[in-house]
Short mmCIF file of C-alpha atoms and ligand atoms in Angstrom, two decimals:
data_model
loop_
_atom_site.label_atom_id
_atom_site.label_comp_id
_atom_site.label_asym_id
_atom_site.label_seq_id
_atom_site.Cartn_x
_atom_site.Cartn_y
_atom_site.Cartn_z
CA MET A 1 -14.06 17.53 -8.53
CA ASP A 2 -12.74 20.15 -6.10
CA GLN A 3 -12.90 23.95 -6.57
CA ARG A 4 -9.58 23.93 -8.44
CA GLY A 5 -10.94 21.34 -10.87
CA GLY A 6 -9.06 18.37 -9.34
CA ASP A 7 -10.57 15.06 -8.25
CA ARG A 8 -11.66 14.30 -4.68
CA ALA A 9 -10.50 11.42 -2.51
CA SER A 10 -11.37 10.28 1.00
CA PHE A 11 -8.90 10.90 3.78
CA GLY A 12 -10.52 8.97 6.62
CA PHE A 13 -14.01 10.48 6.95
CA ARG A 14 -13.02 13.73 5.17
CA GLU A 15 -13.21 14.43 1.46
CA VAL A 16 -10.05 16.19 0.23
CA GLY A 17 -8.42 16.98 -3.11
CA ASP A 18 -6.27 14.23 -4.63
CA ALA A 19 -3.00 16.11 -4.23
CA GLU A 20 -3.91 17.00 -0.65
CA LYS A 21 -4.58 13.34 0.21
CA GLU A 22 -1.07 12.30 -0.88
CA GLY A 23 0.44 14.96 1.37
CA LEU A 24 -1.76 14.06 4.34
CA VAL A 25 -1.01 10.33 4.03
CA ARG A 26 2.68 11.15 3.83
CA GLU A 27 2.43 13.21 7.05
CA VAL A 28 0.65 10.31 8.81
CA PHE A 29 3.41 7.83 7.98
CA ASP A 30 6.24 10.31 8.62
CA SER A 31 4.76 10.69 12.08
CA VAL A 32 4.03 7.00 12.84
CA ALA A 33 7.26 5.56 11.32
CA PRO A 34 9.44 5.57 14.50
CA ASN A 35 6.83 3.64 16.55
CA TYR A 36 5.24 1.75 13.66
CA ASP A 37 6.23 -1.83 14.59
CA LEU A 38 5.55 -1.34 18.31
CA MET A 39 2.12 0.21 17.65
CA ASN A 40 1.17 -2.68 15.34
CA ASP A 41 1.92 -5.13 18.14
CA LEU A 42 -0.01 -3.08 20.70
CA MET A 43 -3.07 -2.35 18.53
CA SER A 44 -3.52 -5.96 17.42
CA ALA A 45 -2.11 -7.66 20.57
CA GLY A 46 0.46 -9.23 18.24
CA VAL A 47 -2.18 -10.81 15.98
CA HIS A 48 -0.91 -8.89 12.91
CA ARG A 49 2.02 -11.32 12.96
CA VAL A 50 -0.39 -14.27 12.62
CA TRP A 51 -2.24 -12.54 9.74
CA LYS A 52 1.05 -11.84 7.97
CA SER A 53 2.25 -15.39 8.54
CA LEU A 54 -0.98 -16.67 6.93
CA LEU A 55 -0.32 -14.36 3.98
CA ILE A 56 3.13 -15.95 3.60
CA ASP A 57 1.50 -19.43 3.76
CA ARG A 58 -0.81 -18.45 0.89
CA LEU A 59 2.15 -17.02 -1.10
CA ASN A 60 4.05 -20.31 -0.66
CA PRO A 61 7.45 -18.69 -1.45
CA GLN A 62 9.91 -20.68 -3.55
CA PRO A 63 13.61 -20.28 -4.39
CA GLY A 64 14.13 -18.33 -7.60
CA GLU A 65 11.03 -16.16 -7.12
CA THR A 66 10.99 -12.36 -6.94
CA LEU A 67 8.45 -10.66 -4.71
CA LEU A 68 7.43 -7.03 -4.96
CA ASP A 69 5.97 -5.86 -1.64
CA VAL A 70 4.27 -2.52 -2.29
CA ALA A 71 3.56 -0.09 0.56
CA GLY A 72 5.99 -2.45 2.27
CA GLY A 73 6.76 -0.08 5.15
CA THR A 74 9.42 -1.56 7.41
CA GLY A 75 9.80 -4.64 5.19
CA ASP A 76 8.50 -7.42 7.44
CA ILE A 77 6.49 -9.16 4.69
CA ALA A 78 9.50 -9.23 2.33
CA ALA A 79 11.81 -10.55 5.08
CA ALA A 80 9.31 -13.28 6.00
CA PHE A 81 8.89 -14.20 2.32
CA LEU A 82 12.66 -14.65 1.89
CA ALA A 83 13.08 -16.55 5.16
CA ARG A 84 10.27 -18.95 4.18
CA ALA A 85 11.67 -19.46 0.65
CA ASP A 86 15.05 -20.36 2.20
CA THR A 87 13.41 -23.28 4.06
CA ARG A 88 12.37 -24.88 0.74
CA PRO A 89 14.61 -27.43 -1.01
CA ARG A 90 16.58 -25.63 -3.75
CA ARG A 91 17.77 -27.21 -6.97
CA SER A 92 21.35 -26.14 -7.74
CA GLU A 93 20.34 -24.13 -10.83
CA LYS A 94 17.85 -21.99 -8.86
CA GLU A 95 18.91 -18.66 -7.41
CA PRO A 96 17.67 -17.87 -3.89
CA ALA A 97 14.47 -15.80 -3.72
CA ARG A 98 14.66 -12.00 -3.88
CA ALA A 99 12.37 -9.18 -2.81
CA ILE A 100 11.77 -5.53 -3.56
CA VAL A 101 10.27 -3.47 -0.74
CA SER A 102 8.59 -0.45 -2.26
CA ASP A 103 7.04 2.42 -0.29
CA ILE A 104 6.19 6.03 -1.02
CA ASN A 105 7.58 7.09 2.34
CA ALA A 106 11.35 7.22 2.87
CA GLU A 107 10.86 7.41 6.67
CA MET A 108 9.10 4.02 6.69
CA LEU A 109 11.88 2.44 4.59
CA ALA A 110 14.46 4.00 6.93
CA ALA A 111 12.67 2.55 9.97
CA GLY A 112 12.90 -0.83 8.20
CA ARG A 113 16.66 -0.43 7.74
CA ARG A 114 16.98 -0.07 11.53
CA ARG A 115 15.19 -3.42 12.09
CA LYS A 116 17.33 -6.39 13.07
CA THR A 117 16.99 -8.32 9.83
CA PRO A 118 19.57 -11.13 9.35
CA ALA A 119 22.27 -10.02 6.87
CA GLU A 120 21.68 -12.97 4.52
CA ILE A 121 18.04 -11.85 4.21
CA SER A 122 18.56 -8.07 3.94
CA ALA A 123 21.23 -8.63 1.24
CA ARG A 124 18.41 -9.90 -1.00
CA MET A 125 15.97 -7.07 -0.22
CA ALA A 126 16.08 -4.05 -2.53
CA LEU A 127 14.42 -0.86 -1.27
CA LEU A 128 12.49 1.36 -3.65
CA CYS A 129 10.88 4.68 -2.76
CA ALA A 130 7.90 4.83 -5.12
CA ASP A 131 4.18 5.47 -5.40
CA ALA A 132 2.06 2.32 -5.84
CA GLU A 133 0.28 4.17 -8.67
CA ARG A 134 3.50 4.71 -10.66
CA LEU A 135 6.00 1.92 -10.16
CA PRO A 136 9.36 2.58 -11.84
CA LEU A 137 9.66 -1.08 -12.83
CA PRO A 138 9.39 -2.85 -16.20
CA ASP A 139 6.36 -4.89 -17.25
CA GLY A 140 6.22 -8.51 -16.10
CA CYS A 141 9.27 -8.33 -13.83
CA VAL A 142 7.98 -10.05 -10.65
CA ASP A 143 6.50 -13.42 -9.74
CA ALA A 144 4.39 -12.17 -6.86
CA TYR A 145 2.98 -8.82 -5.74
CA THR A 146 1.87 -8.14 -2.18
CA ILE A 147 0.36 -5.09 -0.54
CA ALA A 148 -0.39 -5.34 3.18
CA PHE A 149 -2.38 -2.64 4.99
CA GLY A 150 -1.34 -0.28 2.23
CA ILE A 151 -3.95 -0.07 -0.49
CA ARG A 152 -6.49 1.89 1.56
CA ASN A 153 -3.94 4.71 1.81
CA VAL A 154 -3.46 4.96 -1.94
CA THR A 155 -5.31 7.83 -3.66
CA HIS A 156 -6.46 5.90 -6.75
CA ILE A 157 -6.90 2.23 -5.95
CA ASP A 158 -7.68 1.43 -9.60
CA LYS A 159 -4.31 2.83 -10.73
CA ALA A 160 -2.41 0.83 -8.08
CA LEU A 161 -4.20 -2.36 -9.15
CA ALA A 162 -3.43 -1.67 -12.82
CA GLU A 163 0.25 -1.26 -11.86
CA ALA A 164 0.13 -4.54 -9.92
CA ARG A 165 -1.12 -6.35 -13.01
CA ARG A 166 1.45 -4.63 -15.25
CA VAL A 167 4.53 -5.56 -13.19
CA LEU A 168 3.44 -9.18 -12.64
CA ARG A 169 4.69 -11.77 -15.12
CA THR A 170 2.08 -13.95 -16.79
CA GLY A 171 1.28 -16.62 -14.22
CA GLY A 172 2.22 -14.25 -11.39
CA ARG A 173 0.11 -13.87 -8.26
CA PHE A 174 -1.41 -10.85 -6.53
CA PHE A 175 -2.15 -10.75 -2.79
CA CYS A 176 -3.62 -7.98 -0.69
CA LEU A 177 -3.90 -8.17 3.09
CA GLU A 178 -6.14 -5.39 4.36
CA PHE A 179 -8.46 -4.45 7.19
CA SER A 180 -11.95 -5.25 6.10
CA HIS A 181 -15.55 -5.57 7.28
CA LEU A 182 -16.75 -7.90 10.04
CA GLU A 183 -18.96 -10.86 9.18
CA THR A 184 -21.89 -9.80 11.42
CA GLU A 185 -23.30 -6.42 12.45
CA GLY A 186 -22.90 -7.26 16.14
CA LEU A 187 -19.19 -7.99 15.72
CA GLN A 188 -18.77 -4.84 13.61
CA LYS A 189 -20.28 -2.74 16.41
CA LEU A 190 -17.96 -4.29 19.00
CA TYR A 191 -14.96 -3.81 16.72
CA ASP A 192 -15.91 -0.17 16.04
CA LEU A 193 -16.16 0.45 19.78
CA TYR A 194 -12.64 -0.91 20.21
CA SER A 195 -11.07 0.74 17.20
CA PHE A 196 -12.59 4.22 17.55
CA ASN A 197 -11.83 4.42 21.27
CA VAL A 198 -8.75 2.34 22.04
CA ILE A 199 -6.60 2.87 18.93
CA PRO A 200 -6.55 6.72 18.90
CA TRP A 201 -5.99 6.61 22.68
CA LEU A 202 -3.00 4.24 22.22
CA GLY A 203 -1.70 6.52 19.46
CA GLU A 204 -1.82 9.47 21.83
CA LYS A 205 -0.18 7.62 24.75
CA VAL A 206 2.55 5.73 22.86
CA ALA A 207 3.25 7.69 19.68
CA LYS A 208 2.04 11.08 20.99
CA ASP A 209 -0.12 11.31 17.88
CA ARG A 210 -3.87 10.78 18.25
CA GLU A 211 -4.78 12.23 14.83
CA SER A 212 -2.80 9.79 12.73
CA TYR A 213 -4.40 6.82 14.49
CA GLN A 214 -7.84 8.43 14.16
CA TYR A 215 -7.14 8.56 10.40
CA LEU A 216 -6.09 4.90 10.40
CA VAL A 217 -9.38 3.71 11.94
CA GLU A 218 -11.49 6.00 9.74
CA SER A 219 -9.68 4.79 6.62
CA ILE A 220 -10.46 1.19 7.61
CA ARG A 221 -14.17 2.04 7.92
CA ARG A 222 -14.15 3.76 4.49
CA PHE A 223 -12.46 0.85 2.69
CA PRO A 224 -14.73 -1.08 0.27
CA THR A 225 -16.41 -4.30 1.39
CA GLN A 226 -14.74 -7.60 0.51
CA GLU A 227 -17.08 -8.11 -2.51
CA ASN A 228 -16.61 -4.57 -3.81
CA PHE A 229 -12.85 -4.75 -3.49
CA ALA A 230 -12.84 -8.14 -5.28
CA SER A 231 -14.77 -6.46 -8.14
CA LEU A 232 -12.10 -3.74 -8.40
CA ILE A 233 -9.37 -6.41 -8.64
CA ARG A 234 -11.30 -8.19 -11.42
CA LYS A 235 -11.81 -4.86 -13.19
CA ALA A 236 -8.02 -4.37 -13.16
CA GLY A 237 -7.76 -7.54 -15.26
CA LEU A 238 -6.64 -10.07 -12.67
CA ALA A 239 -8.21 -13.53 -12.83
CA ARG A 240 -9.42 -16.20 -10.37
CA VAL A 241 -10.02 -13.48 -7.81
CA LYS A 242 -11.05 -14.64 -4.37
CA TYR A 243 -10.85 -13.57 -0.76
CA GLU A 244 -10.57 -15.15 2.63
CA ASN A 245 -11.66 -13.50 5.88
CA LEU A 246 -9.33 -13.77 8.87
CA SER A 247 -10.48 -13.11 12.45
CA ALA A 248 -14.15 -12.93 11.32
CA GLY A 249 -13.37 -10.27 8.73
CA ILE A 250 -11.22 -7.88 10.78
CA VAL A 251 -8.84 -8.42 7.89
CA SER A 252 -9.07 -10.30 4.62
CA ILE A 253 -6.63 -11.69 2.10
CA HIS A 254 -7.64 -10.96 -1.49
CA SER A 255 -5.81 -12.78 -4.24
CA GLY A 256 -5.75 -13.08 -8.02
CA TRP A 257 -3.63 -14.27 -10.92
CA LYS A 258 -2.25 -12.60 -13.98
CA ILE A 259 -3.10 -15.00 -16.80
N1 SAM B 1 3.02 -3.18 4.61
C1 SAM B 1 3.46 -2.71 5.91
C2 SAM B 1 2.85 -3.55 6.99
O1 SAM B 1 2.06 -4.43 6.68
O2 SAM B 1 3.17 -3.34 8.15
C3 SAM B 1 3.17 -1.22 6.09
C4 SAM B 1 1.72 -0.85 6.12
S1 SAM B 1 1.44 0.85 6.61
C5 SAM B 1 -0.09 0.74 7.43
C6 SAM B 1 0.98 1.59 5.09
C7 SAM B 1 2.15 1.95 4.20
O3 SAM B 1 1.64 2.42 2.96
C8 SAM B 1 3.02 3.07 4.74
O4 SAM B 1 4.35 2.62 4.84
C9 SAM B 1 2.87 4.20 3.71
O5 SAM B 1 4.03 4.99 3.56
C10 SAM B 1 2.54 3.40 2.47
N2 SAM B 1 1.85 4.15 1.41
C11 SAM B 1 0.85 5.03 1.53
N3 SAM B 1 0.48 5.50 0.33
C12 SAM B 1 1.27 4.88 -0.58
C13 SAM B 1 1.38 4.94 -1.99
N4 SAM B 1 0.59 5.72 -2.73
N5 SAM B 1 2.30 4.18 -2.60
C14 SAM B 1 3.13 3.38 -1.86
N6 SAM B 1 3.08 3.29 -0.52
C15 SAM B 1 2.16 4.03 0.10
#
């Protein structure tokens, strides 16, 4: 609890009040939005595209499905989901797939609108400015829920997971792609050296914002281990929870089912 009686949350390595965290996270993404896609390519040498493509493989999108991509930022996961679903054979009675890109930050959604997404894909993407902890959507309305590099920014992870379960239909699938913890201590040390030195430096040079990128690397370090995060997903009531490390645990894909 903070001095005003509110709860505390971590903002990178700092402890702040809940309400303060929301504001600080908003400032980070307001600031990084214009260079967001470029910085992702630079920081990961393009590998984030491979991780996201593997996420789409695991989702196995099909015509007729609706995806909700929460903390969807510039909408690349939703666009890839729809493009992949369009490659699948479609029975005449099935509608094409649809997606909702939801993000708390209007600047990130606006940056997504400026992306060159093919018209036949963007026509099936609805944008929703909303907090992952309070989704203005009915129960059981989507077939799949994704959250990529988003959940560690959310103030109450348990509330976001409860919302994920609520909006999924029975038989729906949950996927979370997130930075995680390396499989060996040696690799973790190497990765820390890179992330704590190179990423804030890149942020300063390219986006003229060292602080936001310092927050990003600290928030990665503070995120629960793969096992602990899997326990939180189970606690939210999702079933058959598992995870898969990519790039030796730099990121992992957690998944579960609503049954
Ligand atoms: N999913 C995109 C991707 O993979 O590139 C964007 C990830 S970006 C690192 C994190 C996103 O989480 C930002 O767009 C930010 O606005 C959003 N975000 C932060 N807190 C949120 C919340 N409580 N609810 C919804 N979105 C949130």
